[in-house]
Every structure is written in C-alpha cells, then in structure tokens.
Amino acid sequence: MPTHPWQAALRLQLTPGLGLRRNKLLVQALGGCTQVLQAPAPWLREVLGERTCAALQAVPPDWPDAVAAVEHWLAAAPAGWRHIVLTWGDPDYPAALCELPDPPLLLFITDAEPADAPVLWPAGVALVGSRGATPQGLAITRQWATELADAGWCVVSGLAHGIDAAAHAGALQSERQGLLTMALMGTGPDQVYPSAHAHLKTRIAARGRCVTEYLPGERARKMNFPLRNRLLVALSAGVVVIEADLRSGSLISAQCALDLGREVMAVPGSIRSPLSQGCHALLRQGAALVTSSADVLAALPAGLVCPVQTPPWHPTPPAAPSDGLDPAWIARVRQALGHDPWTVDELQARLGGSWAELQAGLQSLEWRGLLARLPGDRVQWISDGGEPVIPDK
Amino acid sequence: MPTHPWQAALRLQLTPGLGLRRNKLLVQALGGCTQVLQAPAPWLREVLGERTCAALQAVPPDWPDAVAAVEHWLAAAPAGWRHIVLTWGDPDYPAALCELPDPPLLLFITDAEPADAPVLWPAGVALVGSRGATPQGLAITRQWATELADAGWCVVSGLAHGIDAAAHAGALQSERQGLLTMALMGTGPDQVYPSAHAHLKTRIAARGRCVTEYLPGERARKMNFPLRNRLLVALSAGVVVIEADLRSGSLISAQCALDLGREVMAVPGSIRSPLSQGCHALLRQGAALVTSSADVLAALPAGLVCPVQTPPWHPTPPAAPSDGLDPAWIARVRQALGHDPWTVDELQARLGGSWAELQAGLQSLEWRGLLARLPGDRVQWISDGGEPVIPDK
C-alpha cells in the first residue's frame, strides 16, 4: 500500500481507464487520494462500474517502477536545488488548478528555494505564441516579459522555441526579487524539450520554477503539449497571445482561458503576416487588443494572487450515487447526444422526464466515465472512455 | 431676387451668422431654399432673432459675384463632361446627407454622364487613412478598392495624398460599368488639391464623380478638410480606416460614422507602426477588424443603396416657435451648460421645470443659433455662433 499521498495519487493516475476527470470526482468526494484507495468496494463498484472498480483495486503493474522513479528524482536534486512532488490535497497544491475539469493529481516542481519553504503561487501572466515567431514578435515578448516581471507578475510560458523562450528569457532580465517566471513542461521534470533549452531550464529553476505533471523519465510526446497548456492557463490571471497562426496551439490555450474565465489578450500585426492571423481571429472574438505591457497590466485583474491554501475538495461525505442505471435509458442518452456537445436544457427537451432525474442520471454517467461536463452547462458523450474534444464555441 | 433654387441656397449660405445648422432647420420647416427667402418677416424675426433676420433680408454683398462664379462654372464644362449644381430639395440631392446636422445646401458635381441623366447615388464604401501611408498600406488600399468596385460598391475617398489617392486609383482599375469611385473635395469644383492630382481628378470624373460643397474658386483651406469628411461618411454605408496615426483626421471620420450609424472598420498592423495606432484605438472602441476586402463586404449592410429620391424636408407648416424667451432663463441655461455637452436629461436635472417647457425652450435656442444638438440626445451651447466642438465619446 502507498505510504505517501503522492504514491496513492500515482496509483490512481496509473489505473487504466480511470482518467483525470473521474479522479477529480473521486478525490473531491472522498477527501484525498489515499482515501480513494481506502473507499469501500461496493461504493466504488456502484459509482465507477464493475470494470473500473476492479482496475482500481488491483495494483497497476507499472506502479512500483513509477514510485521508484519519483523517489530517485526526489533524491537527485543537486546542491542548492530542490525537487518537490505536490499531490492534490497538499496545502501547497495550487487551488487554481482545481478549476480545471481535469486537474493533475501530481505536480513535479524544480526550483532553488530553501528546502523547507512553502511552494507559493504568485499571480501569473502567460505569454504564449508561435515557435516560429518573427524577430519583432520575439523582441516584443522579451521586452514585455521584463516589464511584467518588473511589475511584480510571474511570467508563465511553456519552455518551447520562439515566443515561449523569449518570455522566460525576458522575465529573467528583471532584477526584482521573487518568482520571475514559471515553465510548464510537456515532459517529465528530469527531461528537457527542446534539448537546446537545457541551460534556459536551469536559469528558470534558479529564479523561478519548472512545473510538470509528467513523471520522471517521460519524454516529449506530441499529445502532452496541448494538455500542458491547460495548466499554463489555469496558473495565469491572463493569457497574452503575441504571434500565432490559425493552427497554433495558442488558440487552444486562449479557448481554455475563456472557459476558465481568464483574461485573453492578443497583439495585432500586419494583415500580410500569417503569424498575426490567429491573433486577429482572437481579437474578432473579443480578446483585448494590447500594444504594450502597460495595456497588459491594465487588462489584468488588479491585485490577483492565486490563493495559497484553499481546501481543494469538499469535505462532505460521499454523495449517494443514484441506483443502478437503466441500460435502455443510457442508450437513449447516448443516441440523443451523438458526437456533439449539448446543453442539459437541450438534452432534457429531447429526452423529457424530470430535471432532477436527468441530473442524477447524468452525474452517474459522469462517474462511470461515459459523460464529460463542458463549459456552458454542456455535456458530451465520451464514446471510448477518452477525453471529449472541446469544440469551438 | 434669385431665379433658381441654387441662387436662393447661395443667399442663405452667404448670410452672415446663419450657418448650416439653422439653414437645415429653416429649409426643413419651410420646404425649400426659395421659400425661406419668401417667409414672412415677423416669423423669421421671432425664430431667428432680430439681427439674423435682418441679415437674411439683406442681399449679401458677395452674392452677385458668387452667382456669377457658379454660372461661369456651369457653362465651362468641357465637351463630354457635365457640371451640375444640386440644391437641397432637388430630387437628385442625396437623401443620406439630410441625416447630418449640418447638410450642405449646395453640391457641385463633375462627371461624364449624359447631360440629361439623373444623378444617382449608389452604395458607397469609404476607404480613408493617412496621407503619409506605408507602401503596404497603399498596396492594400489599391487592391481592396479594386475588389470592392468589382463587387459593385462605389469607393468613396477624399482625393488626398496617400490612402485617398490609392483608393481612387484602385477603384479605377475595376472593369465594372457604373460609378466606380467618388471624390469628396475640400476645394471648389474647379480647383484641385493637391495639384499633383489633377490627372487623377479627371480620371475620377470620367468613370466616377467629383463632389464638393465649396464654391467655384474656393481654394484649399485647412478647415475645409475635416468638414468635407462628414459628407464622405454620410455618402458611405461603411468607413474603412486603413492606416492612421492617433492625430489623423480619419479618426474624426470614424467618429462621424459612429454618430451616423455607419459601419466602422479598421485594419490592424504592427504595434511598432505609428500609422497603426489610430486603427488599434478604433478596434479597442469596437470597430470591426478587417483583413481583406471580403471582410469589408461581410461587414457592410447587404444591398444598401442610397435612396435616390426621398423628400429631404418635412412638408409640414412652419412649427410655431415658442414665444419670446426669458433672458434670465437663457442665462441659466448658458450657465448650466458651460462649455460641455450635456444630455437633455442632465440639463433638466440641473434646471428643473417641466420637460415640455425645456424642450420648447431648447428648440428656440437652436433656432436662434445658440444651441446645437449632438448625437446621443445631447446639447451644447454655441458661445460665438460657431459650430460646437464635437467631443470624444
């Protein structure tokens, strides 16, 4: 059995077919990762279904190796550095991430603070954009990052080529004391991607922080980077898109920011530049037009600081799940939803029946991992147990 | 006495201290310029005040020369061209101008249509911007102007250097039949400013139209150009600002367009370019962001054509003006208004009294040339009988 909460979290994370959304439901309902593993089997079977409950009760075969890898990494911090694993439920776990539908259970952190100092989460502002930015885009990013760091903000970005690297490097030009910049990585904490940014990563850890949800040893995988963006956004009060073409991942970050109620800002540019098309699309959708770091500061909420210690779960007893769902009803919901997201109102208009029964049924489907909640009181069927595709609004 | 309506209009226009706003009130109330000159003296004295009434009844000393200048210009059209003077009240006078608080009583038109053809006013789209535009701004303007003209729109601009000239030249590249472009001039119809645009003016008149409210012989005066912009805007369904710095007259045109309910569009550009700052200011205020002529076409109202023949005045008997105003009340209004624009609501809160009495009193002040109506149900005192400064909103 796990001896630390992070070991319990690791078991939940490695349990096949469980997923971050259902892990959030479980941790919120039961009060912590360790408590989930100690929950009575009948209750788990009722809410998760037979197969997932059985998976959760077995020890995942890759769990011992993962524990060993984390322990190795924790012990491997060079002198003057610290390696930390934060588990959802720890006092230092950033409450802002709990706003996500799929918060990570674990965060791996590298910084150069004293070993016993708390992990504080100051107000962040994300500067994001294309890996293939123009020289002007890079210069703007560096300058604004320095100015925002000087003004007391922590510049958040993704350690990638282009705008990301310029954002970190610009923030590190600031002479302010405190956390200047934060890199959200798409790899394990002991990896660097791109490898050319090894030195930059060290500089960030020295005067800021490197953060990832991926396990030590996890190399760069293409699918990790868009997922990483949700953390980058959640830890920021606002997202500034400097340069982005219409297929840029920055537009996904901007959509995520809208969903989370974060301020979205975009920098206009030449209509001849493909790297401005994404920004112009955001401006058309109502993003704030910014042409200076002063504009960014004016658009950011005043005095916002991520709460350091907010209980990330509801300390209430587990909600009584609804009784066994009628397979015919499940089939009707599935047919009504199809592949598209629908509001609960629309779904009720299609299915009829009482509002309370529908909500209870939907909650059970969510626990079973068959349904995802989307922003705007919408729901979407998860056909293969995977994450839903969040569509454009 | 005048023998043609345009001669009557010329007398009203040359009457000292009358002004375009009061001329609009008079023409709307009495049915035409000739009728104003024939109105009973006691009525005029009552509504305009003693001094202005006396000025209106005297023949302005410069009127005979002005009539001769117009007659000379009308007769001086080269073969294949026509010179036309339109008076407010003529069937061909563009109804769109009557939406202005200060419509011109006369329009001087140069084109190459058959002598007896009506003066039609097709749907216009204004392309405006800086005289010192960038090569990219000029290229965009030329391209979009051609595309808008191809799509059936008449490209409206001001014959100036820079964006204006590129707009006219681009429209003239279209091979479409019909009115391709319209130049609103800040000089008399026989003048060209800048002089380098003499050939351009000829080309515009050949496949479009040159329009001005200024008398033959009137040279370029700095104050004419912002006034000219109001006609340019009123004759257009939308205004596209291509490049403009923060002091550009194009921003005045954009404000005028908002006041008239015209669509305002702006082209984003590099945040390093001073010539994009005006555009970015407009985008922040809600202007539509356009990056192609297709965007412009999508933002323009579908199928809009300026009405060819709408009665430009209310064929009702003259409104009975309120009786002699109390000088103490006038002094109170003047003190309450100061130099700023106020809504009528705000003014009533300051002055007290009944709404109907206040409105009647304000109407009398307007007739006396002491008060101007501004958009948004606001009023402003006209201290020296001049036009009010329309403030930023």
PDB file of C-alpha atoms in Angstrom, chain A residues 136 139-140 143-144 267-272 280 283-284 289 291 295, chain B residues 136 139-140 143-144 267-272 280 283-284 289 291 295:
ATOM      1  CA  GLN A 136       9.734  41.523 -33.970  1.00  0.00           C
ATOM      2  CA  ALA A 139      11.622  41.336 -29.302  1.00  0.00           C
ATOM      3  CA  ILE A 140       8.169  42.380 -28.109  1.00  0.00           C
ATOM      4  CA  GLN A 143      10.557  43.431 -23.590  1.00  0.00           C
ATOM      5  CA  TRP A 144       7.068  42.882 -22.214  1.00  0.00           C
ATOM      6  CA  VAL A 267      -1.285  41.555 -30.196  1.00  0.00           C
ATOM      7  CA  PRO A 268      -2.360  42.828 -33.623  1.00  0.00           C
ATOM      8  CA  GLY A 269       0.029  42.700 -36.551  1.00  0.00           C
ATOM      9  CA  SER A 270       0.343  43.066 -40.268  1.00  0.00           C
ATOM     10  CA  ILE A 271      -2.533  41.550 -42.188  1.00  0.00           C
ATOM     11  CA  ARG A 272       0.116  40.115 -44.540  1.00  0.00           C
ATOM     12  CA  HIS A 280      -6.747  38.726 -35.385  1.00  0.00           C
ATOM     13  CA  LEU A 283      -9.494  39.972 -31.482  1.00  0.00           C
ATOM     14  CA  ARG A 284     -12.598  39.377 -33.596  1.00  0.00           C
ATOM     15  CA  LEU A 289      -6.154  44.370 -28.049  1.00  0.00           C
ATOM     16  CA  THR A 291       0.080  47.026 -27.878  1.00  0.00           C
ATOM     17  CA  ASP A 295      -2.005  47.557 -21.854  1.00  0.00           C
TER      18      ASP A 295
ATOM     19  CA  GLN B 136       1.972  48.191 -47.638  1.00  0.00           C
ATOM     20  CA  ALA B 139      -0.943  48.344 -51.739  1.00  0.00           C
ATOM     21  CA  ILE B 140      -3.743  47.054 -49.521  1.00  0.00           C
ATOM     22  CA  GLN B 143      -6.193  46.022 -54.001  1.00  0.00           C
ATOM     23  CA  TRP B 144      -9.256  46.300 -51.795  1.00  0.00           C
ATOM     24  CA  VAL B 267      -7.118  47.360 -40.412  1.00  0.00           C
ATOM     25  CA  PRO B 268      -4.712  46.127 -37.710  1.00  0.00           C
ATOM     26  CA  GLY B 269      -0.991  46.488 -38.157  1.00  0.00           C
ATOM     27  CA  SER B 270       2.333  46.291 -36.415  1.00  0.00           C
ATOM     28  CA  ILE B 271       2.302  47.687 -32.907  1.00  0.00           C
ATOM     29  CA  ARG B 272       5.611  49.347 -33.804  1.00  0.00           C
ATOM     30  CA  HIS B 280      -5.864  50.000 -32.932  1.00  0.00           C
ATOM     31  CA  LEU B 283     -10.535  48.462 -32.754  1.00  0.00           C
ATOM     32  CA  ARG B 284     -10.464  48.939 -28.994  1.00  0.00           C
ATOM     33  CA  LEU B 289     -11.369  44.175 -37.578  1.00  0.00           C
ATOM     34  CA  THR B 291      -8.012  41.904 -43.014  1.00  0.00           C
ATOM     35  CA  ASP B 295     -14.161  41.054 -44.525  1.00  0.00           C
TER      36      ASP B 295
END
